[in-house]
PDB file of C-alpha atoms in Angstrom:
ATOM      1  CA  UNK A   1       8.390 -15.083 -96.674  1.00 80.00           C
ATOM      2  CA  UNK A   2       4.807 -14.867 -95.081  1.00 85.00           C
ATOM      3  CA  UNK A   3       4.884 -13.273 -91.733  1.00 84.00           C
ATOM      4  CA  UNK A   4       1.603 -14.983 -90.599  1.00 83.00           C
ATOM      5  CA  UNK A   5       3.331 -18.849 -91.862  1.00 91.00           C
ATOM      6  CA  UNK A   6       6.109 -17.656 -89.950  1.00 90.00           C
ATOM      7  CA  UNK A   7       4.223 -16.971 -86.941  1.00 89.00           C
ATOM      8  CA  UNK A   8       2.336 -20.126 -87.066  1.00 92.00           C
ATOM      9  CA  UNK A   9       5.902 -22.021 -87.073  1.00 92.00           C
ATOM     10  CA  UNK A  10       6.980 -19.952 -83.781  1.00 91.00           C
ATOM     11  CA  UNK A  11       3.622 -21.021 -81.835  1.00 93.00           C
ATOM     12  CA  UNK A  12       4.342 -24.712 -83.142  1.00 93.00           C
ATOM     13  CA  UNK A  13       7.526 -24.745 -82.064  1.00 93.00           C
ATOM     14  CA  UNK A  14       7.149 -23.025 -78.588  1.00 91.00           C
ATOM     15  CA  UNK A  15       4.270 -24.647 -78.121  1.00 92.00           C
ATOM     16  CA  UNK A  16       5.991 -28.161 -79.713  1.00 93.00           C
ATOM     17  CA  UNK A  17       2.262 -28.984 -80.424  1.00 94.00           C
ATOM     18  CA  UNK A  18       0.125 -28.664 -83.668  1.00 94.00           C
ATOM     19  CA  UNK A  19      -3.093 -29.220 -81.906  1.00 93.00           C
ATOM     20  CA  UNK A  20      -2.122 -26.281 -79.058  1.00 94.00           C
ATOM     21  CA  UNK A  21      -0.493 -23.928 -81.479  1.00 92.00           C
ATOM     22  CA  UNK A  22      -3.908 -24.091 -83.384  1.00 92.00           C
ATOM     23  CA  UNK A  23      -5.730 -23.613 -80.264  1.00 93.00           C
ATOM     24  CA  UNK A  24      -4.163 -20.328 -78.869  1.00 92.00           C
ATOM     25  CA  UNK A  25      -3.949 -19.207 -83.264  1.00 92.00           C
ATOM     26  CA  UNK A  26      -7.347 -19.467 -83.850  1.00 91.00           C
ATOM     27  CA  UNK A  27      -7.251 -22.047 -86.606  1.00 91.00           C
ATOM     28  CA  UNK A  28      -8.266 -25.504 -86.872  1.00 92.00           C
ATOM     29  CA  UNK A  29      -5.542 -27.950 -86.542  1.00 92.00           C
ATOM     30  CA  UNK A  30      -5.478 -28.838 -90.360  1.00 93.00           C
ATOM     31  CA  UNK A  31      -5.278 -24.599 -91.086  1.00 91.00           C
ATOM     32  CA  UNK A  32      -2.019 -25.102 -89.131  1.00 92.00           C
ATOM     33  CA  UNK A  33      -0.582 -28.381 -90.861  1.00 92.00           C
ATOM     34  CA  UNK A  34      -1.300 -26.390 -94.185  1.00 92.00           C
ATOM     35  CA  UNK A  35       0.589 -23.579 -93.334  1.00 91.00           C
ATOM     36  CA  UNK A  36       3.659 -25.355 -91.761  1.00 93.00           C
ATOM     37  CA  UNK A  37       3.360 -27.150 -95.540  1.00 92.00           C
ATOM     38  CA  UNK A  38       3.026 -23.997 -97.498  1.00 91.00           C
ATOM     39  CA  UNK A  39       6.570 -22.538 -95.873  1.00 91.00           C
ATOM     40  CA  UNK A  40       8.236 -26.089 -96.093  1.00 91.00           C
ATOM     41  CA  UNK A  41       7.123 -25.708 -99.370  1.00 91.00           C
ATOM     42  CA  UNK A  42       8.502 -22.419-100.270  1.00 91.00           C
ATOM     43  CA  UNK A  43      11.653 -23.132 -98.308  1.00 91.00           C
ATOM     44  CA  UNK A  44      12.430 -25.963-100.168  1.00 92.00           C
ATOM     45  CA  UNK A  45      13.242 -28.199 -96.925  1.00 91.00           C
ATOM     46  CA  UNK A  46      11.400 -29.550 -94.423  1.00 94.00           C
ATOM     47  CA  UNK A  47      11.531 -27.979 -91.131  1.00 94.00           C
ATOM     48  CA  UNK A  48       9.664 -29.891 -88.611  1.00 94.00           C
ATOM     49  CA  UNK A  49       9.286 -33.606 -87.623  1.00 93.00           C
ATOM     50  CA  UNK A  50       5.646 -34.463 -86.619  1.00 91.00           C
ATOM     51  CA  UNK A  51       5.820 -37.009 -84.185  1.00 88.00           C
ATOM     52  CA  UNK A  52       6.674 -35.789 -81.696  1.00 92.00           C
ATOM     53  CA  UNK A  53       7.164 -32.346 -82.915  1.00 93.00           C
ATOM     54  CA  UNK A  54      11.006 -31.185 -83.161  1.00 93.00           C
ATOM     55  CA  UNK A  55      13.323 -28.548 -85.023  1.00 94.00           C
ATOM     56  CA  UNK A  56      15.326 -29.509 -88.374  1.00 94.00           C
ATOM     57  CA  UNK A  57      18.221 -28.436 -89.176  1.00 93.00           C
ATOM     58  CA  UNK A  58      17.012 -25.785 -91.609  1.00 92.00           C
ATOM     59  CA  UNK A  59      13.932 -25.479 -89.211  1.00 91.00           C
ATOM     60  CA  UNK A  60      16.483 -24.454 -85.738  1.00 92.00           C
ATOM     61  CA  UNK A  61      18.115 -21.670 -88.506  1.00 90.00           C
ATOM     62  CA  UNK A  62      15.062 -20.120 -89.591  1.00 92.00           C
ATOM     63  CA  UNK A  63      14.148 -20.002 -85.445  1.00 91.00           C
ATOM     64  CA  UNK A  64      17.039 -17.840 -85.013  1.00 89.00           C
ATOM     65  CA  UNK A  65      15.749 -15.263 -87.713  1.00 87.00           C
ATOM     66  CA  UNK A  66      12.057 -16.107 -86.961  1.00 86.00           C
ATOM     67  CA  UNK A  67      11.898 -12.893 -83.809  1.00 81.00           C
ATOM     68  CA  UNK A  68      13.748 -10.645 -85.507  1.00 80.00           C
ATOM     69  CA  UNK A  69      11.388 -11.093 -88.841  1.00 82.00           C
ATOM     70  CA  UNK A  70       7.752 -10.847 -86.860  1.00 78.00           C
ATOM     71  CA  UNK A  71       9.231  -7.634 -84.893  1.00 76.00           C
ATOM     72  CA  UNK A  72      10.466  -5.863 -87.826  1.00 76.00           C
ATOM     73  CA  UNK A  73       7.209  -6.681 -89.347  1.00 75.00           C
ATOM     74  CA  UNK A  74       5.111  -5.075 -86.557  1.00 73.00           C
ATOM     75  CA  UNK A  75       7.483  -2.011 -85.985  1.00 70.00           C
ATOM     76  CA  UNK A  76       6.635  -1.517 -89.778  1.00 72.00           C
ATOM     77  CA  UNK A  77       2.977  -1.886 -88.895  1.00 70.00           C
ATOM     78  CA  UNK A  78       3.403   0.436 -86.009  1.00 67.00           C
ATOM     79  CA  UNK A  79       5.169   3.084 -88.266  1.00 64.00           C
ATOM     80  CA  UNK A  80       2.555   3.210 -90.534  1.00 65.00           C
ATOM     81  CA  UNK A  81       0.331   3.727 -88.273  1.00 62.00           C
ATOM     82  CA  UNK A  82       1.752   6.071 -86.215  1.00 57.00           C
ATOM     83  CA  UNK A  83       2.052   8.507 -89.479  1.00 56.00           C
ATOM     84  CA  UNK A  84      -1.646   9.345 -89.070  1.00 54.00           C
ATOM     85  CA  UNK A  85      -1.677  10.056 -85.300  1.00 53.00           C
ATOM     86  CA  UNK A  86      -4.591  11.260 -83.319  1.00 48.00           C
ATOM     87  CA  UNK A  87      -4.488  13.554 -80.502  1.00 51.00           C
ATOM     88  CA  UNK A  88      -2.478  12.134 -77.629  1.00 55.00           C
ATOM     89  CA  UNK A  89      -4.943  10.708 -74.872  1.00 64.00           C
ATOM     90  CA  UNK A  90      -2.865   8.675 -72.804  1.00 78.00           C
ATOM     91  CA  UNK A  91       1.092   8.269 -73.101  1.00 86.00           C
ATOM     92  CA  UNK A  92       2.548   4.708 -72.546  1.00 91.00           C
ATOM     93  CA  UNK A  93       6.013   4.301 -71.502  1.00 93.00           C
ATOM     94  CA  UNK A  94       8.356   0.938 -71.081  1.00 96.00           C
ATOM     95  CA  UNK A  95      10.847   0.930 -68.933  1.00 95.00           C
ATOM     96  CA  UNK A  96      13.998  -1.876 -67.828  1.00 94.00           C
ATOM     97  CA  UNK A  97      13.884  -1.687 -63.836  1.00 88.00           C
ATOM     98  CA  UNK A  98      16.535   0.484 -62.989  1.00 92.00           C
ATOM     99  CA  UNK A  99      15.881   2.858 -66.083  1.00 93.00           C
ATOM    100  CA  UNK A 100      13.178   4.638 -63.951  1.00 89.00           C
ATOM    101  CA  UNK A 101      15.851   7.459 -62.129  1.00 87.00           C
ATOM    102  CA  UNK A 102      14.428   9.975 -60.356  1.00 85.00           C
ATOM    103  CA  UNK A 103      15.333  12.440 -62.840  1.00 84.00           C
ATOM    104  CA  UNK A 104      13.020  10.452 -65.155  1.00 87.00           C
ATOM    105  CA  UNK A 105      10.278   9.716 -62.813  1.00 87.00           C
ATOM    106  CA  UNK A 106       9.761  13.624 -62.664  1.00 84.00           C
ATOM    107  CA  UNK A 107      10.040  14.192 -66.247  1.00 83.00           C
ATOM    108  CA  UNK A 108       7.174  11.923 -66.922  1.00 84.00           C
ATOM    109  CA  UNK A 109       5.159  13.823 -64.032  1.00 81.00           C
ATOM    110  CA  UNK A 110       5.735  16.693 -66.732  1.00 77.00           C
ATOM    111  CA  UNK A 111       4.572  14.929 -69.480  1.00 76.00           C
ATOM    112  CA  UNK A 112       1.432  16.562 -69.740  1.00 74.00           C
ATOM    113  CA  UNK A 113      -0.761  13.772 -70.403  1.00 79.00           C
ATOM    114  CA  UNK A 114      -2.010  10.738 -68.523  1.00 84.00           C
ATOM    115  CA  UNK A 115       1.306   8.197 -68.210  1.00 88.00           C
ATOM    116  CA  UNK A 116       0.887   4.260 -67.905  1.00 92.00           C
ATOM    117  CA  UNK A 117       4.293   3.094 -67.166  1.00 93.00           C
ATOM    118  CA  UNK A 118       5.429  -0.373 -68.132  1.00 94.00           C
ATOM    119  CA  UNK A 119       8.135  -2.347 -66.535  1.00 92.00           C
ATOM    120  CA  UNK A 120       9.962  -5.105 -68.228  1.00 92.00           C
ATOM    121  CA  UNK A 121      13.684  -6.835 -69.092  1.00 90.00           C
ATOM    122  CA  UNK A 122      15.694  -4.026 -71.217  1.00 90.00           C
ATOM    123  CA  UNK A 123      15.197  -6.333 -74.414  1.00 90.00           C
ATOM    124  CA  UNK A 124      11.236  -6.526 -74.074  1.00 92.00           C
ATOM    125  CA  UNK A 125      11.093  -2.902 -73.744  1.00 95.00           C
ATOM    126  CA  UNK A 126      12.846  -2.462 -76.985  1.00 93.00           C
ATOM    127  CA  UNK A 127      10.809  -4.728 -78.511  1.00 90.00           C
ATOM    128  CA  UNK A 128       7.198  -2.531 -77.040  1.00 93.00           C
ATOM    129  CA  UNK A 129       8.775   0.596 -78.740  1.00 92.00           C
ATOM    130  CA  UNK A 130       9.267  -0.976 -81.857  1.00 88.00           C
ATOM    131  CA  UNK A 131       6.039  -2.641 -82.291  1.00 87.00           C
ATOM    132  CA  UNK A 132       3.986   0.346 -80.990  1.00 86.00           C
ATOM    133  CA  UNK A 133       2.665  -0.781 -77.648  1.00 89.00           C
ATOM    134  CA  UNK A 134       4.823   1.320 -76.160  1.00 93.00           C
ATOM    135  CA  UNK A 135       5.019   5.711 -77.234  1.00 90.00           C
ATOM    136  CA  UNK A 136       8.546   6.084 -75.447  1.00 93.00           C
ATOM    137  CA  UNK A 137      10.691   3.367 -74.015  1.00 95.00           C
ATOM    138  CA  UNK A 138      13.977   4.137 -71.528  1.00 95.00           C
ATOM    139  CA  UNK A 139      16.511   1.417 -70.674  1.00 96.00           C
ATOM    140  CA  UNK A 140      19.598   0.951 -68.857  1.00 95.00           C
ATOM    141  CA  UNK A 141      23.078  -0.782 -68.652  1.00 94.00           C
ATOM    142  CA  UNK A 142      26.568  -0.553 -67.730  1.00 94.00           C
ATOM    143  CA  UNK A 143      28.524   0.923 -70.564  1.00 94.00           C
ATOM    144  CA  UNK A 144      32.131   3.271 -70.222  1.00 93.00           C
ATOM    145  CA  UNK A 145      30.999   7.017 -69.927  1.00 94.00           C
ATOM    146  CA  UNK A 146      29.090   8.937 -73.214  1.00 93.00           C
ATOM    147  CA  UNK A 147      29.037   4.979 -74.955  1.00 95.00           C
ATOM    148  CA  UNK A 148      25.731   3.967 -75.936  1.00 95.00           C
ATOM    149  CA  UNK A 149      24.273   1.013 -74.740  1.00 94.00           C
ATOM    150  CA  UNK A 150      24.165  -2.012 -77.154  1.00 89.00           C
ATOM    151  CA  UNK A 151      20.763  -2.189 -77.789  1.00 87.00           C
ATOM    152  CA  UNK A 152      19.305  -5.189 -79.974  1.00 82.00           C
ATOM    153  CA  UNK A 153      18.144  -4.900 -83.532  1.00 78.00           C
ATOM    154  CA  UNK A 154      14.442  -3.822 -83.961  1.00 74.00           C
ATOM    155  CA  UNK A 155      14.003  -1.908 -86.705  1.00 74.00           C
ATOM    156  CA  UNK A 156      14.877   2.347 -86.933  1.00 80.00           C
ATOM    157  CA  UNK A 157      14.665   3.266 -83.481  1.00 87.00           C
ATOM    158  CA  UNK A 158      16.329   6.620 -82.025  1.00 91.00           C
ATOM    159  CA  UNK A 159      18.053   6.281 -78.505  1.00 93.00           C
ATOM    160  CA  UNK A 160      19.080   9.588 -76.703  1.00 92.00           C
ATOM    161  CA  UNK A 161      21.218   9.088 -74.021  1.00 93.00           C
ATOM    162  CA  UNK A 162      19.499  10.863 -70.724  1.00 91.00           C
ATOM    163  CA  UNK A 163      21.307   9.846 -67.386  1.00 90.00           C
ATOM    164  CA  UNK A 164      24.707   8.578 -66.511  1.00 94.00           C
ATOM    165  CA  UNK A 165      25.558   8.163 -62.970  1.00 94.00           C
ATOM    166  CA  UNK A 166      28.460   6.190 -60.501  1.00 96.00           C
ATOM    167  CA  UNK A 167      28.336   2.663 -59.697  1.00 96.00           C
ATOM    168  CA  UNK A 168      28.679   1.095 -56.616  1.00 96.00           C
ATOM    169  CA  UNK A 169      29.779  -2.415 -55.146  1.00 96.00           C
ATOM    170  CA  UNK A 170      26.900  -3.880 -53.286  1.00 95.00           C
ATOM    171  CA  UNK A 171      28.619  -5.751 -50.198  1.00 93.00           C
ATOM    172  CA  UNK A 172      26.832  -7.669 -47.282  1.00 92.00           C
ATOM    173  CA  UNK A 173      27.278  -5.565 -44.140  1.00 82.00           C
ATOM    174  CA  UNK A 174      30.640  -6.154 -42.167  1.00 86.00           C
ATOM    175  CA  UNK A 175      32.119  -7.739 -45.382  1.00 90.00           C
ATOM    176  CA  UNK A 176      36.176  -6.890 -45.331  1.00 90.00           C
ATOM    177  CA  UNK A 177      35.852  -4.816 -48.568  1.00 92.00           C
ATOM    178  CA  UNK A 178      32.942  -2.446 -47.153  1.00 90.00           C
ATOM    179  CA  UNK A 179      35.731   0.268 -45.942  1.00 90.00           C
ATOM    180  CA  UNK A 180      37.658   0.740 -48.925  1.00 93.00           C
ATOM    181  CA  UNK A 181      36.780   4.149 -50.716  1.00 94.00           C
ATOM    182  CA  UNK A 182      36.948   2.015 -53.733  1.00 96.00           C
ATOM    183  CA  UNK A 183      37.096  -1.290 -55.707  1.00 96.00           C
ATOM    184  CA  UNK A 184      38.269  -2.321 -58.815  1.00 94.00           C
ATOM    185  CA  UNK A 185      36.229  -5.092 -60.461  1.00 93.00           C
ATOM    186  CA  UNK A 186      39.191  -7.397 -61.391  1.00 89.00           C
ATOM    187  CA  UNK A 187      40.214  -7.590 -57.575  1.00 87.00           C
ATOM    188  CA  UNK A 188      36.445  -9.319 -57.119  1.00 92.00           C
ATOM    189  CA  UNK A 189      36.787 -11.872 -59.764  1.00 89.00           C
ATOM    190  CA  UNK A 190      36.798 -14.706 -57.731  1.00 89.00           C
ATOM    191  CA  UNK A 191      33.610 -13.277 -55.466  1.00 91.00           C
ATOM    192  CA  UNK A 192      30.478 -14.846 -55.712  1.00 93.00           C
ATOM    193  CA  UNK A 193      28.131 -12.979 -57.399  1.00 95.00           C
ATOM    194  CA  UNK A 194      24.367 -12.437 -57.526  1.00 95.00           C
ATOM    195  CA  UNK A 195      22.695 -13.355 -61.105  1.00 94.00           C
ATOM    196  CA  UNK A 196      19.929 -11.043 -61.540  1.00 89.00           C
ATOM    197  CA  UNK A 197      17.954  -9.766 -64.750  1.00 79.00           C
ATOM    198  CA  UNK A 198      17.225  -6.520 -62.710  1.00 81.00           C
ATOM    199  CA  UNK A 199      20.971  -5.437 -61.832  1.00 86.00           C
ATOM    200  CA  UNK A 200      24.580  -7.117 -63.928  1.00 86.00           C
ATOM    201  CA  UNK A 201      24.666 -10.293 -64.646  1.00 88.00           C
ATOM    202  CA  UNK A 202      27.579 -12.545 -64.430  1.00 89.00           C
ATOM    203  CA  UNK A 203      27.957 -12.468 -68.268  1.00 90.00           C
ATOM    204  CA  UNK A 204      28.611  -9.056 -68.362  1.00 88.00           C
ATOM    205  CA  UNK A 205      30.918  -9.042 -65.261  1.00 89.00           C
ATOM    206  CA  UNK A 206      32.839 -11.045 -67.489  1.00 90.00           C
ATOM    207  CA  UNK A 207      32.675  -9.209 -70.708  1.00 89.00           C
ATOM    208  CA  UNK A 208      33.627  -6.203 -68.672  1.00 88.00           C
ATOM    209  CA  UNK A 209      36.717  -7.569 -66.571  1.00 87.00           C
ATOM    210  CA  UNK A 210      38.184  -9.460 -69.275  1.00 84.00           C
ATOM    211  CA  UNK A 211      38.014 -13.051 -67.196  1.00 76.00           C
ATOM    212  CA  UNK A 212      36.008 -16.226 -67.288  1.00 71.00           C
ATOM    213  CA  UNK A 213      35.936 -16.234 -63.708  1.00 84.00           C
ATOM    214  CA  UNK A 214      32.890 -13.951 -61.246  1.00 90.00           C
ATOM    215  CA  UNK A 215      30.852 -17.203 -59.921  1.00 92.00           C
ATOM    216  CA  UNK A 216      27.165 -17.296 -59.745  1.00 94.00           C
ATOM    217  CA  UNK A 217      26.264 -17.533 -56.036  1.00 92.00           C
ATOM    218  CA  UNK A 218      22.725 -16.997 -56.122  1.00 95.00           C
ATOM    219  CA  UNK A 219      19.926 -16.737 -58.814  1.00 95.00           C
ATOM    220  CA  UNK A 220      16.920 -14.118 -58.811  1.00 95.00           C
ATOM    221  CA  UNK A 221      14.899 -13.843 -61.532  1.00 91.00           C
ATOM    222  CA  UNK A 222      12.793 -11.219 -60.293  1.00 87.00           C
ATOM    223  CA  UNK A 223      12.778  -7.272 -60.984  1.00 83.00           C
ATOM    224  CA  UNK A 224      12.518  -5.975 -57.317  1.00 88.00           C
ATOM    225  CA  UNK A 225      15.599  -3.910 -56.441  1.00 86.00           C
ATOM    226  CA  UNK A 226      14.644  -4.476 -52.955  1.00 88.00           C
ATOM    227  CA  UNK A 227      14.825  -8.060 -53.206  1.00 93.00           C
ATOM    228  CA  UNK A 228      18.086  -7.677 -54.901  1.00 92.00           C
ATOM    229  CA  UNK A 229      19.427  -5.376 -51.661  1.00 89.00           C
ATOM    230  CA  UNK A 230      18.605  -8.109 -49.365  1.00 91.00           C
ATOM    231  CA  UNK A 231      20.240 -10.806 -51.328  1.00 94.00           C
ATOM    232  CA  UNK A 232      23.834  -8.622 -51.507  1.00 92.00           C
ATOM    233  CA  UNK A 233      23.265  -7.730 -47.767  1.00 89.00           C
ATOM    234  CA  UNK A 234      22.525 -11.225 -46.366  1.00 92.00           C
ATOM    235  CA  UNK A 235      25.503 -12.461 -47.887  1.00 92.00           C
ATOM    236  CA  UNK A 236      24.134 -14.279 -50.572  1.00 94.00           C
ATOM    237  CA  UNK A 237      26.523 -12.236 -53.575  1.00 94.00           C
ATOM    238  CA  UNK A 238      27.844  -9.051 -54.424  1.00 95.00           C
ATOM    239  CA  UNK A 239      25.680  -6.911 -57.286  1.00 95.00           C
ATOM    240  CA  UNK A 240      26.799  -3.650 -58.777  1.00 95.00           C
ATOM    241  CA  UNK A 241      23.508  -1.038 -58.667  1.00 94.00           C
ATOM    242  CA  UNK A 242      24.099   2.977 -59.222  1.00 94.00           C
ATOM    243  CA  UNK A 243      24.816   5.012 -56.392  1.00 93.00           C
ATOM    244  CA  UNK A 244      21.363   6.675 -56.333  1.00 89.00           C
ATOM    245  CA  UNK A 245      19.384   3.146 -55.582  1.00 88.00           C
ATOM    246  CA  UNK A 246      22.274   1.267 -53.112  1.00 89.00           C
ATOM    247  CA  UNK A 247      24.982   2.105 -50.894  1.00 91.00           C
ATOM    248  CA  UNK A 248      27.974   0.448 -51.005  1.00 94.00           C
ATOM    249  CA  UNK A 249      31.780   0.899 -52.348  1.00 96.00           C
ATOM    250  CA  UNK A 250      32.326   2.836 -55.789  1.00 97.00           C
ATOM    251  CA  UNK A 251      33.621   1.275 -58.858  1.00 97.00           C
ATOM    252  CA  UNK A 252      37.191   2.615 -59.438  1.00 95.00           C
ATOM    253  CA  UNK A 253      38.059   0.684 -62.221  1.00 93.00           C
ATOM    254  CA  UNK A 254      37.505  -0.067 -64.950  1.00 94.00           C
ATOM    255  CA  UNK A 255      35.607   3.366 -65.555  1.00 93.00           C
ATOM    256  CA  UNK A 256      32.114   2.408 -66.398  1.00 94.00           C
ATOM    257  CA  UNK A 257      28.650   4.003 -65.158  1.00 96.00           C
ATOM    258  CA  UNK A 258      25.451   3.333 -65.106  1.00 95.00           C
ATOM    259  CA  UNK A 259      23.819   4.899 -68.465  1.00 95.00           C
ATOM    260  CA  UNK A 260      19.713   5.269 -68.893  1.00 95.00           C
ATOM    261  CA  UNK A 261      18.463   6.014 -72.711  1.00 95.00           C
ATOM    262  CA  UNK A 262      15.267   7.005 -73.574  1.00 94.00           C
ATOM    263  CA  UNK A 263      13.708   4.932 -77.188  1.00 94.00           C
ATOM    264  CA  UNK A 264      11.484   6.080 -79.410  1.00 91.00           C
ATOM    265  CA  UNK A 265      10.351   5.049 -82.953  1.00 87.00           C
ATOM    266  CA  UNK A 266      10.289   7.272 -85.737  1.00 84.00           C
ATOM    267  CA  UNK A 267       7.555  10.074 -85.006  1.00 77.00           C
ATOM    268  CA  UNK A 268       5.194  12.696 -87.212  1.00 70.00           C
ATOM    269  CA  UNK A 269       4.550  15.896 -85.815  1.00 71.00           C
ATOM    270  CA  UNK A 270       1.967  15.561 -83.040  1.00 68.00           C
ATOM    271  CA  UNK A 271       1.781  15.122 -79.326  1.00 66.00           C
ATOM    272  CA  UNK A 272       4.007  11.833 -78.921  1.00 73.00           C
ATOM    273  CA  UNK A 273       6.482  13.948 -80.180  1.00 77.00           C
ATOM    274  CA  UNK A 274       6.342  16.868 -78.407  1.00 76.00           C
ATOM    275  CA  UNK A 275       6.580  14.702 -75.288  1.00 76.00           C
ATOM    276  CA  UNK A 276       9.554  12.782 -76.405  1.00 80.00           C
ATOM    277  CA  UNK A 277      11.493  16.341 -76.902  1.00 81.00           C
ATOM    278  CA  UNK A 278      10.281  17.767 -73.620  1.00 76.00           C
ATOM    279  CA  UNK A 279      11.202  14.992 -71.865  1.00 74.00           C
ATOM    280  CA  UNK A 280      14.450  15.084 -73.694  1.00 75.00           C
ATOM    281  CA  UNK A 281      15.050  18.162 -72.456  1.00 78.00           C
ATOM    282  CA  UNK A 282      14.013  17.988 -68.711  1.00 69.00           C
ATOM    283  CA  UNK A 283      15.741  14.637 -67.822  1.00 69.00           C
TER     284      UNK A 283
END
């Protein structure tokens, strides 16, 4: 299958226009039509209506395999690439928003090279590594101790496991719970909960106590841990963070931490990878 017709179905789809998908591709608006024809055609099934533009049946299926296929396609790119390295002039690293520790902060102030540091969800950073936009990626999540995080398929990636620490029950101040010396997460299933991309979400909760309950209470879409301190502390849900970013009231049970990896593609000998080691080894 052509990864650039495949492409050119994405942008139609997202964009659920022909005439905008050919504006932000590049190509006329016939150049489009053409190609969407072309993969019908070597498909077998038609995978679009026109007016207005919607999915088929076959075209929702090939959606679902659509991202996977473009990123394993650039991480490909990006490996071949990467074979023929040039001296190191500036190291970029993605990172999810709480996979910045301290202890990796100061390994990247050892890096030896300019660092540009990238922050984004845990997926997107996966997805930088892979493709080559990002040298090193590190990424976090709630797993039991020494498991290693569930990561999303993107190609032959290496994940090192660099940081596990304690978690902690965010309350809001004077909250009955706050004196405890610990809390197990089943006894807070029917809490309300903040849902936010930058600490657990609700799903997870879930996943983790075994329960369909753990109510959303509030929504923040945002990636400021501050933000997500003064949501827990004003009352407006309880968050688990680790114990180096929040106070609050450890997690007793069940025995999970807070785990930080460290990505990398597949590297020839050079700089990139005499960085990723060292900072393998200091973290």
């Amino acid at each position: 299958m052509d990864p650039h017709l495949l492409r050119t179905f994405v942008t139609v789809v997202h964009r659920r226009s022909f005439s905008t998908a050919a504006e932000e591709l590049g190509y006329t608006q016939s150049a489009v039509s053409q190609q969407i024809a072309a993969l019908e055609a070597d498909l077998g099934l038609p995978l679009l209506h026109r007016r207005p533009v919607a999915l088929t049946a076959a075209g929702e299926r090939l959606l679902e395999h659509a991202a996977p296929l473009l990123l394993r396609h650039r991480a490909a790119r990006a490996d071949v690439l990467r074979s023929a390295e040039s001296p190191i002039g500036q190291l970029t690293v993605a990172a999810s928003p709480l996979a910045c520790t301290p202890a990796v902060a100061r390994s990247l102030s050892q890096a030896g090279t300019a660092v540009t540091l990238r922050t984004a969800e845990r997926e997107k950073v996966v997805e930088l590594v892979a493709s080559g936009a990002a040298d090193l990626g590190f990424v976090d999540g709630i797993s039991a101790p020494s498991d290693p995080l569930r990561l999303p398929d993107a190609g032959p990636l290496t994940a090192i496991g660099v940081a596990e620490e304690a978690l902690v029950v965010v309350l809001p101040g004077g909250h009955p719970l706050s004196r405890r010396r610990g809390l197990a997460l089943a006894d807070l299933a029917d809490a309300l909960w903040l849902q936010a991309p930058a600490a657990v979400s609700v799903e997870r909760l879930r996943e983790m106590a075994g329960t369909g309950t753990f109510r959303v209470g509030f929504r923040y879409d945002g990636a400021d841990l501050h933000t997500v301190g003064n949501l827990a502390a004003a009352g407006h849900g309880l968050t688990l963070l680790p114990s180096s970013v929040a106070a609050g009231v450890p997690l007793t049970a069940p025995r999970l931490v807070h785990r930080v990896e460290m990505l990398h593609a597949p590297l020839a000998p050079g700089p990139v990878r005499a960085v990723a080691e060292r900072l393998g080894q200091t973290i």
